[in-house]
Amino acid sequence: MIKIAKSNLLPVRQVLLIAYMTGVLWLRRNPMSLVFTAISPFSLLFVLFVVSGGQYIHFAVAGSLVMALVGYGLALGQDISFYKTEYKVQDVFVASPVSPLTYMVGLALSELLFGLPALIVLATLVVYFGSVFSIPLLVATILLIWGAMSALGFFLSSHMLHMRNATQVISFVNVILAVIPPVFYSIDIMPEALQPLAYAVPTTHASLMLQDIMNIPIPADWSLEFGFAVQVAYLLAFVILAKTRALWREN
Amino acid sequence: MLAIDAVNVTKIYRNSSHPAVKDLSLKVEAGKIFTLLGRNGAGKTTFVRMCATQLLPTSGTINVLGYEAVTQARHVRDLISIVPQEGRPLRALTPWDHVYNWLQIRGDSKSEARDKTEIMLRKLEIYGARDIPAMNLSGGMKQKILVAMAMATDAQLLFLDEPTIGLDPVSRRQVWTAIKDWKRKGGSILLTTHYMDEAEMLSDYIVIIDNGMIVAQGTIQELRRIIPQNIRVDIARDTLDVNTLKSYGSVVDTGAGMLRIFTFESAVHELSDLALRHNLSFTVSSVTLDDVFVYIMGNGIVDDQNRKE
């Protein structure tokens, strides 16, 4: 028997292959999935646009992009739970040279593929309302919130024994992170006493960064650097949480 | 060398006070096929999952191929491969997608993966369906995909948790051939199954567990000797008096109107005469592993006077 050769690049290849298997191959055989996944992020944007007569389009675009990223990140949790309980795929991966982080990033990348059309449209709108020079900042914002939410989704789903629990918890977290905080509306509308609470939520900062890119006035006591730092901190915290506290091997 | 060395392993699941595996110790020799038998819920899968680093034991130690399964799980995982119980392939992926990509994930180059995938799919006779998405394949074909994924690897130890469940007799034999080939190449296997003929055909050593504890172990020959009598006579129940039959040995009610008498060669003629006198059909054969299993578990024993404790 030959011992499996390992190289430093193997985890990268594993990530890409997991994304290819669960994302690309699925989409190639079920292309309509792309259409269904792409449409949902535009529902609130459409409502806000119509209700406000176009006045809140910037908030609607920022909010929809953040909500889509939260959704794709947390949907990873649902997929992981499904693969674990229904297919026993995770059992096969656990008893293999694939690390939990590699598995998580591979599946998260596959989720991103499903959302790519919507993300491209929303990101294009952000650039349209802002400027092309803000593209690096936009990409960084997208990656930060997607990474943080994927890690959170992975952590949550690993503790769920049943698919139904995962769906319920993840829907709840989605509301807490993408609906209640000032993601679709200005933080100035919130009572002052509640604003510190809003600043404690990473999606508030993601939305503010997008609002800033689109030249919407931002609160005087908030800065791009601060928002960026908070998001990096959340990403690191959630990745560490996923790496150290997610249940890869069951107990 | 030992493939698995488990010492005093206990597993108590959360929210349960009853141990699924209780103080279990066993050694699996490398290069052998080691089979765990037991009724549903006996603790077989729990033990396999602990050895395969999928589940933490509550206490005890498990060494797999020289590495401690809890603290050195990463080393163990490089050397093992599994077929999980009740696993399913991904619906949109074909048999080729599953095996070819899985081998690359485990570290094989594209050309290695291509060659191994083709060999394994041909061996299990799913090469003809290599480009058909799993959702369009039969249950047996789906199960074969999982077996192919595990057996196409270069792992040193295979965990096969009911690998032939749902397969037709021909497909089962194809998997058996693949398992024997694996062993021939020096690999070790920990197998669980409910098919006694499968265990009999493949196993070098068998452990029977019940309520998380070992109740019997040995080679097939050693296990057969657990039943004191070496011959079994199946006889239609009809009007026969069970007490008459008891005088020939242990009597088991096999259901469907048949009684099974475990007896010695010397009594076969008398039993045959008895059956012929009553115009009843009967068959005579050697004691099988199935008999041993039923005998140990105590199911249907009409007379347990001769039963070993």
PDB file of C-alpha atoms in Angstrom, chain B residues 68-275:
ATOM      1  CA  GLU B  68      -3.742   7.231  18.747  1.00  0.00           C
ATOM      2  CA  ALA B  69      -7.176   7.896  17.267  1.00  0.00           C
ATOM      3  CA  VAL B  70      -8.044  10.876  19.483  1.00  0.00           C
ATOM      4  CA  THR B  71      -4.801  12.829  19.732  1.00  0.00           C
ATOM      5  CA  GLN B  72      -3.232  11.787  16.410  1.00  0.00           C
ATOM      6  CA  ALA B  73      -6.370  11.733  14.289  1.00  0.00           C
ATOM      7  CA  ARG B  74      -4.716  13.606  11.404  1.00  0.00           C
ATOM      8  CA  HIS B  75      -2.190  10.799  10.911  1.00  0.00           C
ATOM      9  CA  VAL B  76      -4.915   8.181  11.138  1.00  0.00           C
ATOM     10  CA  ARG B  77      -7.046   9.984   8.536  1.00  0.00           C
ATOM     11  CA  ASP B  78      -4.244   9.847   5.969  1.00  0.00           C
ATOM     12  CA  LEU B  79      -4.285   6.071   6.167  1.00  0.00           C
ATOM     13  CA  ILE B  80      -7.961   5.133   6.278  1.00  0.00           C
ATOM     14  CA  SER B  81     -11.002   5.160   4.052  1.00  0.00           C
ATOM     15  CA  ILE B  82     -14.653   4.457   4.840  1.00  0.00           C
ATOM     16  CA  VAL B  83     -18.001   3.397   3.471  1.00  0.00           C
ATOM     17  CA  PRO B  84     -20.482   4.934   5.908  1.00  0.00           C
ATOM     18  CA  GLN B  85     -23.667   3.202   6.919  1.00  0.00           C
ATOM     19  CA  GLU B  86     -26.658   4.536   4.995  1.00  0.00           C
ATOM     20  CA  GLY B  87     -24.512   6.923   2.965  1.00  0.00           C
ATOM     21  CA  ARG B  88     -25.697   8.297  -0.349  1.00  0.00           C
ATOM     22  CA  PRO B  89     -23.827   9.725  -3.327  1.00  0.00           C
ATOM     23  CA  LEU B  90     -24.522  13.278  -4.462  1.00  0.00           C
ATOM     24  CA  ARG B  91     -27.530  13.303  -6.769  1.00  0.00           C
ATOM     25  CA  ALA B  92     -26.173  15.317  -9.667  1.00  0.00           C
ATOM     26  CA  LEU B  93     -22.775  13.652  -9.783  1.00  0.00           C
ATOM     27  CA  THR B  94     -21.948  10.588 -11.854  1.00  0.00           C
ATOM     28  CA  PRO B  95     -20.000   7.542 -10.602  1.00  0.00           C
ATOM     29  CA  TRP B  96     -16.958   8.876 -12.481  1.00  0.00           C
ATOM     30  CA  ASP B  97     -17.299  12.350 -10.880  1.00  0.00           C
ATOM     31  CA  HIS B  98     -17.431  10.819  -7.424  1.00  0.00           C
ATOM     32  CA  VAL B  99     -14.467   8.487  -7.638  1.00  0.00           C
ATOM     33  CA  TYR B 100     -12.177  10.532  -9.905  1.00  0.00           C
ATOM     34  CA  ASN B 101     -12.538  13.772  -7.925  1.00  0.00           C
ATOM     35  CA  TRP B 102     -12.435  12.008  -4.571  1.00  0.00           C
ATOM     36  CA  LEU B 103      -9.105  10.404  -5.433  1.00  0.00           C
ATOM     37  CA  GLN B 104      -7.684  13.794  -6.381  1.00  0.00           C
ATOM     38  CA  ILE B 105      -8.997  15.278  -3.134  1.00  0.00           C
ATOM     39  CA  ARG B 106      -7.073  12.546  -1.318  1.00  0.00           C
ATOM     40  CA  GLY B 107      -3.883  13.512  -3.099  1.00  0.00           C
ATOM     41  CA  ASP B 108      -3.703  11.472  -6.303  1.00  0.00           C
ATOM     42  CA  SER B 109      -2.591  13.116  -9.541  1.00  0.00           C
ATOM     43  CA  LYS B 110      -5.086  13.359 -12.398  1.00  0.00           C
ATOM     44  CA  SER B 111      -3.544  10.453 -14.304  1.00  0.00           C
ATOM     45  CA  GLU B 112      -3.389   8.241 -11.194  1.00  0.00           C
ATOM     46  CA  ALA B 113      -6.979   9.117 -10.381  1.00  0.00           C
ATOM     47  CA  ARG B 114      -8.092   8.383 -13.943  1.00  0.00           C
ATOM     48  CA  ASP B 115      -6.469   4.939 -13.977  1.00  0.00           C
ATOM     49  CA  LYS B 116      -7.696   3.934 -10.532  1.00  0.00           C
ATOM     50  CA  THR B 117     -11.221   5.177 -11.222  1.00  0.00           C
ATOM     51  CA  GLU B 118     -11.471   3.167 -14.404  1.00  0.00           C
ATOM     52  CA  ILE B 119     -10.140   0.015 -12.737  1.00  0.00           C
ATOM     53  CA  MET B 120     -12.498   0.267  -9.764  1.00  0.00           C
ATOM     54  CA  LEU B 121     -15.587   1.147 -11.798  1.00  0.00           C
ATOM     55  CA  ARG B 122     -14.883  -1.800 -14.101  1.00  0.00           C
ATOM     56  CA  LYS B 123     -14.294  -4.123 -11.143  1.00  0.00           C
ATOM     57  CA  LEU B 124     -17.656  -3.192  -9.624  1.00  0.00           C
ATOM     58  CA  GLU B 125     -19.304  -3.194 -13.055  1.00  0.00           C
ATOM     59  CA  ILE B 126     -20.485   0.394 -12.964  1.00  0.00           C
ATOM     60  CA  TYR B 127     -18.153   1.586 -15.711  1.00  0.00           C
ATOM     61  CA  GLY B 128     -21.022   1.392 -18.195  1.00  0.00           C
ATOM     62  CA  ALA B 129     -22.974   3.849 -16.045  1.00  0.00           C
ATOM     63  CA  ARG B 130     -19.984   6.103 -15.366  1.00  0.00           C
ATOM     64  CA  ASP B 131     -21.602   9.194 -16.926  1.00  0.00           C
ATOM     65  CA  ILE B 132     -25.093   8.792 -15.516  1.00  0.00           C
ATOM     66  CA  PRO B 133     -25.981  11.117 -12.607  1.00  0.00           C
ATOM     67  CA  ALA B 134     -26.527   9.211  -9.355  1.00  0.00           C
ATOM     68  CA  MET B 135     -30.142  10.394  -9.168  1.00  0.00           C
ATOM     69  CA  ASN B 136     -30.886   8.232 -12.215  1.00  0.00           C
ATOM     70  CA  LEU B 137     -29.195   5.106 -10.862  1.00  0.00           C
ATOM     71  CA  SER B 138     -30.679   2.252  -8.848  1.00  0.00           C
ATOM     72  CA  GLY B 139     -30.130   1.976  -5.086  1.00  0.00           C
ATOM     73  CA  GLY B 140     -27.578  -0.775  -5.623  1.00  0.00           C
ATOM     74  CA  MET B 141     -25.596   1.276  -8.118  1.00  0.00           C
ATOM     75  CA  LYS B 142     -25.589   4.207  -5.705  1.00  0.00           C
ATOM     76  CA  GLN B 143     -24.209   1.978  -2.976  1.00  0.00           C
ATOM     77  CA  LYS B 144     -21.519   0.740  -5.363  1.00  0.00           C
ATOM     78  CA  ILE B 145     -20.396   4.344  -5.932  1.00  0.00           C
ATOM     79  CA  LEU B 146     -19.657   4.704  -2.213  1.00  0.00           C
ATOM     80  CA  VAL B 147     -17.820   1.390  -2.180  1.00  0.00           C
ATOM     81  CA  ALA B 148     -15.804   2.434  -5.242  1.00  0.00           C
ATOM     82  CA  MET B 149     -14.857   5.754  -3.640  1.00  0.00           C
ATOM     83  CA  ALA B 150     -13.450   3.994  -0.598  1.00  0.00           C
ATOM     84  CA  MET B 151     -11.813   1.061  -2.360  1.00  0.00           C
ATOM     85  CA  ALA B 152     -10.148   3.033  -5.151  1.00  0.00           C
ATOM     86  CA  THR B 153      -7.953   4.826  -2.609  1.00  0.00           C
ATOM     87  CA  ASP B 154      -4.499   3.833  -1.386  1.00  0.00           C
ATOM     88  CA  ALA B 155      -5.628   3.750   2.236  1.00  0.00           C
ATOM     89  CA  GLN B 156      -4.168   1.021   4.416  1.00  0.00           C
ATOM     90  CA  LEU B 157      -7.276   0.365   6.471  1.00  0.00           C
ATOM     91  CA  LEU B 158     -10.835   0.257   5.180  1.00  0.00           C
ATOM     92  CA  PHE B 159     -13.900   0.686   7.355  1.00  0.00           C
ATOM     93  CA  LEU B 160     -16.873  -0.888   5.619  1.00  0.00           C
ATOM     94  CA  ASP B 161     -20.080  -0.344   7.552  1.00  0.00           C
ATOM     95  CA  GLU B 162     -22.655  -2.608   5.890  1.00  0.00           C
ATOM     96  CA  PRO B 163     -21.162  -2.036   2.431  1.00  0.00           C
ATOM     97  CA  THR B 164     -23.386  -4.454   0.520  1.00  0.00           C
ATOM     98  CA  ILE B 165     -26.723  -3.383   1.927  1.00  0.00           C
ATOM     99  CA  GLY B 166     -29.292  -3.159  -0.836  1.00  0.00           C
ATOM    100  CA  LEU B 167     -27.136  -4.930  -3.399  1.00  0.00           C
ATOM    101  CA  ASP B 168     -28.357  -7.861  -5.473  1.00  0.00           C
ATOM    102  CA  PRO B 169     -26.521 -11.188  -5.069  1.00  0.00           C
ATOM    103  CA  VAL B 170     -24.348 -10.655  -8.147  1.00  0.00           C
ATOM    104  CA  SER B 171     -23.352  -7.146  -7.095  1.00  0.00           C
ATOM    105  CA  ARG B 172     -22.578  -8.388  -3.594  1.00  0.00           C
ATOM    106  CA  ARG B 173     -20.164 -10.899  -5.042  1.00  0.00           C
ATOM    107  CA  GLN B 174     -18.482  -8.171  -7.089  1.00  0.00           C
ATOM    108  CA  VAL B 175     -17.919  -6.196  -3.898  1.00  0.00           C
ATOM    109  CA  TRP B 176     -16.625  -9.352  -2.188  1.00  0.00           C
ATOM    110  CA  THR B 177     -14.113  -9.808  -4.987  1.00  0.00           C
ATOM    111  CA  ALA B 178     -12.973  -6.211  -4.584  1.00  0.00           C
ATOM    112  CA  ILE B 179     -12.627  -6.735  -0.829  1.00  0.00           C
ATOM    113  CA  LYS B 180     -10.564  -9.886  -1.332  1.00  0.00           C
ATOM    114  CA  ASP B 181      -8.345  -8.075  -3.853  1.00  0.00           C
ATOM    115  CA  TRP B 182      -7.847  -5.303  -1.341  1.00  0.00           C
ATOM    116  CA  LYS B 183      -6.710  -7.802   1.270  1.00  0.00           C
ATOM    117  CA  ARG B 184      -4.446  -9.523  -1.255  1.00  0.00           C
ATOM    118  CA  LYS B 185      -2.650  -6.196  -1.750  1.00  0.00           C
ATOM    119  CA  GLY B 186      -1.928  -6.075   1.987  1.00  0.00           C
ATOM    120  CA  GLY B 187      -4.781  -3.875   3.138  1.00  0.00           C
ATOM    121  CA  SER B 188      -6.744  -4.337   6.351  1.00  0.00           C
ATOM    122  CA  ILE B 189     -10.518  -4.204   6.665  1.00  0.00           C
ATOM    123  CA  LEU B 190     -12.942  -3.684   9.529  1.00  0.00           C
ATOM    124  CA  LEU B 191     -16.306  -4.857   8.235  1.00  0.00           C
ATOM    125  CA  THR B 192     -19.770  -4.776   9.727  1.00  0.00           C
ATOM    126  CA  THR B 193     -22.584  -6.715   8.146  1.00  0.00           C
ATOM    127  CA  HIS B 194     -25.893  -8.379   8.835  1.00  0.00           C
ATOM    128  CA  TYR B 195     -25.288 -10.932   6.080  1.00  0.00           C
ATOM    129  CA  MET B 196     -23.868 -14.046   7.691  1.00  0.00           C
ATOM    130  CA  ASP B 197     -22.871 -15.566   4.353  1.00  0.00           C
ATOM    131  CA  GLU B 198     -20.852 -12.421   3.682  1.00  0.00           C
ATOM    132  CA  ALA B 199     -19.110 -12.676   7.030  1.00  0.00           C
ATOM    133  CA  GLU B 200     -18.474 -16.359   6.453  1.00  0.00           C
ATOM    134  CA  MET B 201     -17.102 -15.768   2.966  1.00  0.00           C
ATOM    135  CA  LEU B 202     -14.787 -12.883   3.837  1.00  0.00           C
ATOM    136  CA  SER B 203     -13.773 -12.850   7.476  1.00  0.00           C
ATOM    137  CA  ASP B 204     -10.461 -13.929   8.964  1.00  0.00           C
ATOM    138  CA  TYR B 205     -11.757 -13.138  12.421  1.00  0.00           C
ATOM    139  CA  ILE B 206     -15.204 -12.350  13.780  1.00  0.00           C
ATOM    140  CA  VAL B 207     -16.355 -10.550  16.893  1.00  0.00           C
ATOM    141  CA  ILE B 208     -20.003 -10.711  17.911  1.00  0.00           C
ATOM    142  CA  ILE B 209     -21.129  -7.847  20.092  1.00  0.00           C
ATOM    143  CA  ASP B 210     -24.340  -7.264  21.963  1.00  0.00           C
ATOM    144  CA  ASN B 211     -25.268  -4.273  24.113  1.00  0.00           C
ATOM    145  CA  GLY B 212     -21.840  -2.796  23.394  1.00  0.00           C
ATOM    146  CA  MET B 213     -19.931  -5.779  24.750  1.00  0.00           C
ATOM    147  CA  ILE B 214     -18.174  -8.712  23.136  1.00  0.00           C
ATOM    148  CA  VAL B 215     -20.206 -11.889  23.533  1.00  0.00           C
ATOM    149  CA  ALA B 216     -18.154 -14.169  21.274  1.00  0.00           C
ATOM    150  CA  GLN B 217     -15.100 -13.983  19.049  1.00  0.00           C
ATOM    151  CA  GLY B 218     -12.875 -16.186  16.974  1.00  0.00           C
ATOM    152  CA  THR B 219     -12.352 -17.591  13.508  1.00  0.00           C
ATOM    153  CA  ILE B 220     -15.335 -19.113  11.710  1.00  0.00           C
ATOM    154  CA  GLN B 221     -14.237 -22.579  12.815  1.00  0.00           C
ATOM    155  CA  GLU B 222     -13.856 -21.478  16.429  1.00  0.00           C
ATOM    156  CA  LEU B 223     -17.267 -19.830  16.435  1.00  0.00           C
ATOM    157  CA  ARG B 224     -18.928 -22.897  14.935  1.00  0.00           C
ATOM    158  CA  ARG B 225     -17.663 -24.897  17.885  1.00  0.00           C
ATOM    159  CA  ILE B 226     -19.730 -22.710  20.221  1.00  0.00           C
ATOM    160  CA  ILE B 227     -22.690 -24.878  19.296  1.00  0.00           C
ATOM    161  CA  PRO B 228     -21.849 -28.278  20.807  1.00  0.00           C
ATOM    162  CA  GLN B 229     -23.576 -30.137  17.952  1.00  0.00           C
ATOM    163  CA  ASN B 230     -22.094 -29.879  14.463  1.00  0.00           C
ATOM    164  CA  ILE B 231     -25.107 -30.819  12.327  1.00  0.00           C
ATOM    165  CA  ARG B 232     -28.391 -29.081  11.820  1.00  0.00           C
ATOM    166  CA  VAL B 233     -31.579 -30.688  10.662  1.00  0.00           C
ATOM    167  CA  ASP B 234     -34.421 -28.494   9.425  1.00  0.00           C
ATOM    168  CA  ILE B 235     -37.726 -30.238   9.666  1.00  0.00           C
ATOM    169  CA  ALA B 236     -41.301 -29.134   8.983  1.00  0.00           C
ATOM    170  CA  ARG B 237     -43.050 -28.604  12.290  1.00  0.00           C
ATOM    171  CA  ASP B 238     -46.473 -29.929  11.412  1.00  0.00           C
ATOM    172  CA  THR B 239     -47.642 -32.501  13.964  1.00  0.00           C
ATOM    173  CA  LEU B 240     -44.236 -33.285  15.440  1.00  0.00           C
ATOM    174  CA  ASP B 241     -43.936 -33.172  19.189  1.00  0.00           C
ATOM    175  CA  VAL B 242     -41.238 -30.651  20.128  1.00  0.00           C
ATOM    176  CA  ASN B 243     -40.358 -32.646  23.246  1.00  0.00           C
ATOM    177  CA  THR B 244     -39.518 -35.639  21.070  1.00  0.00           C
ATOM    178  CA  LEU B 245     -37.137 -33.484  19.039  1.00  0.00           C
ATOM    179  CA  LYS B 246     -35.513 -32.038  22.151  1.00  0.00           C
ATOM    180  CA  SER B 247     -34.109 -35.433  22.954  1.00  0.00           C
ATOM    181  CA  TYR B 248     -31.872 -35.117  19.860  1.00  0.00           C
ATOM    182  CA  GLY B 249     -30.367 -31.722  20.754  1.00  0.00           C
ATOM    183  CA  SER B 250     -31.164 -27.995  20.850  1.00  0.00           C
ATOM    184  CA  VAL B 251     -34.323 -26.985  19.040  1.00  0.00           C
ATOM    185  CA  VAL B 252     -34.820 -23.590  17.437  1.00  0.00           C
ATOM    186  CA  ASP B 253     -38.073 -22.319  15.980  1.00  0.00           C
ATOM    187  CA  THR B 254     -36.998 -20.693  12.699  1.00  0.00           C
ATOM    188  CA  GLY B 255     -40.493 -19.520  11.872  1.00  0.00           C
ATOM    189  CA  ALA B 256     -42.461 -20.335   8.720  1.00  0.00           C
ATOM    190  CA  GLY B 257     -43.433 -23.683  10.233  1.00  0.00           C
ATOM    191  CA  MET B 258     -39.896 -25.034  10.449  1.00  0.00           C
ATOM    192  CA  LEU B 259     -37.942 -26.324  13.405  1.00  0.00           C
ATOM    193  CA  ARG B 260     -34.151 -26.527  13.431  1.00  0.00           C
ATOM    194  CA  ILE B 261     -32.469 -29.217  15.507  1.00  0.00           C
ATOM    195  CA  PHE B 262     -28.762 -28.899  16.291  1.00  0.00           C
ATOM    196  CA  THR B 263     -27.535 -32.406  16.759  1.00  0.00           C
ATOM    197  CA  PHE B 264     -24.676 -34.861  16.185  1.00  0.00           C
ATOM    198  CA  GLU B 265     -24.033 -36.998  13.107  1.00  0.00           C
ATOM    199  CA  SER B 266     -25.070 -40.074  15.067  1.00  0.00           C
ATOM    200  CA  ALA B 267     -28.626 -38.766  15.426  1.00  0.00           C
ATOM    201  CA  VAL B 268     -29.148 -37.807  11.791  1.00  0.00           C
ATOM    202  CA  HIS B 269     -30.460 -41.244  10.745  1.00  0.00           C
ATOM    203  CA  GLU B 270     -32.981 -41.377  13.549  1.00  0.00           C
ATOM    204  CA  LEU B 271     -34.236 -37.873  12.760  1.00  0.00           C
ATOM    205  CA  SER B 272     -34.490 -38.718   9.063  1.00  0.00           C
ATOM    206  CA  ASP B 273     -36.518 -41.801   9.877  1.00  0.00           C
ATOM    207  CA  LEU B 274     -38.758 -39.740  12.141  1.00  0.00           C
ATOM    208  CA  ALA B 275     -39.397 -37.202   9.395  1.00  0.00           C
TER     209      ALA B 275
END
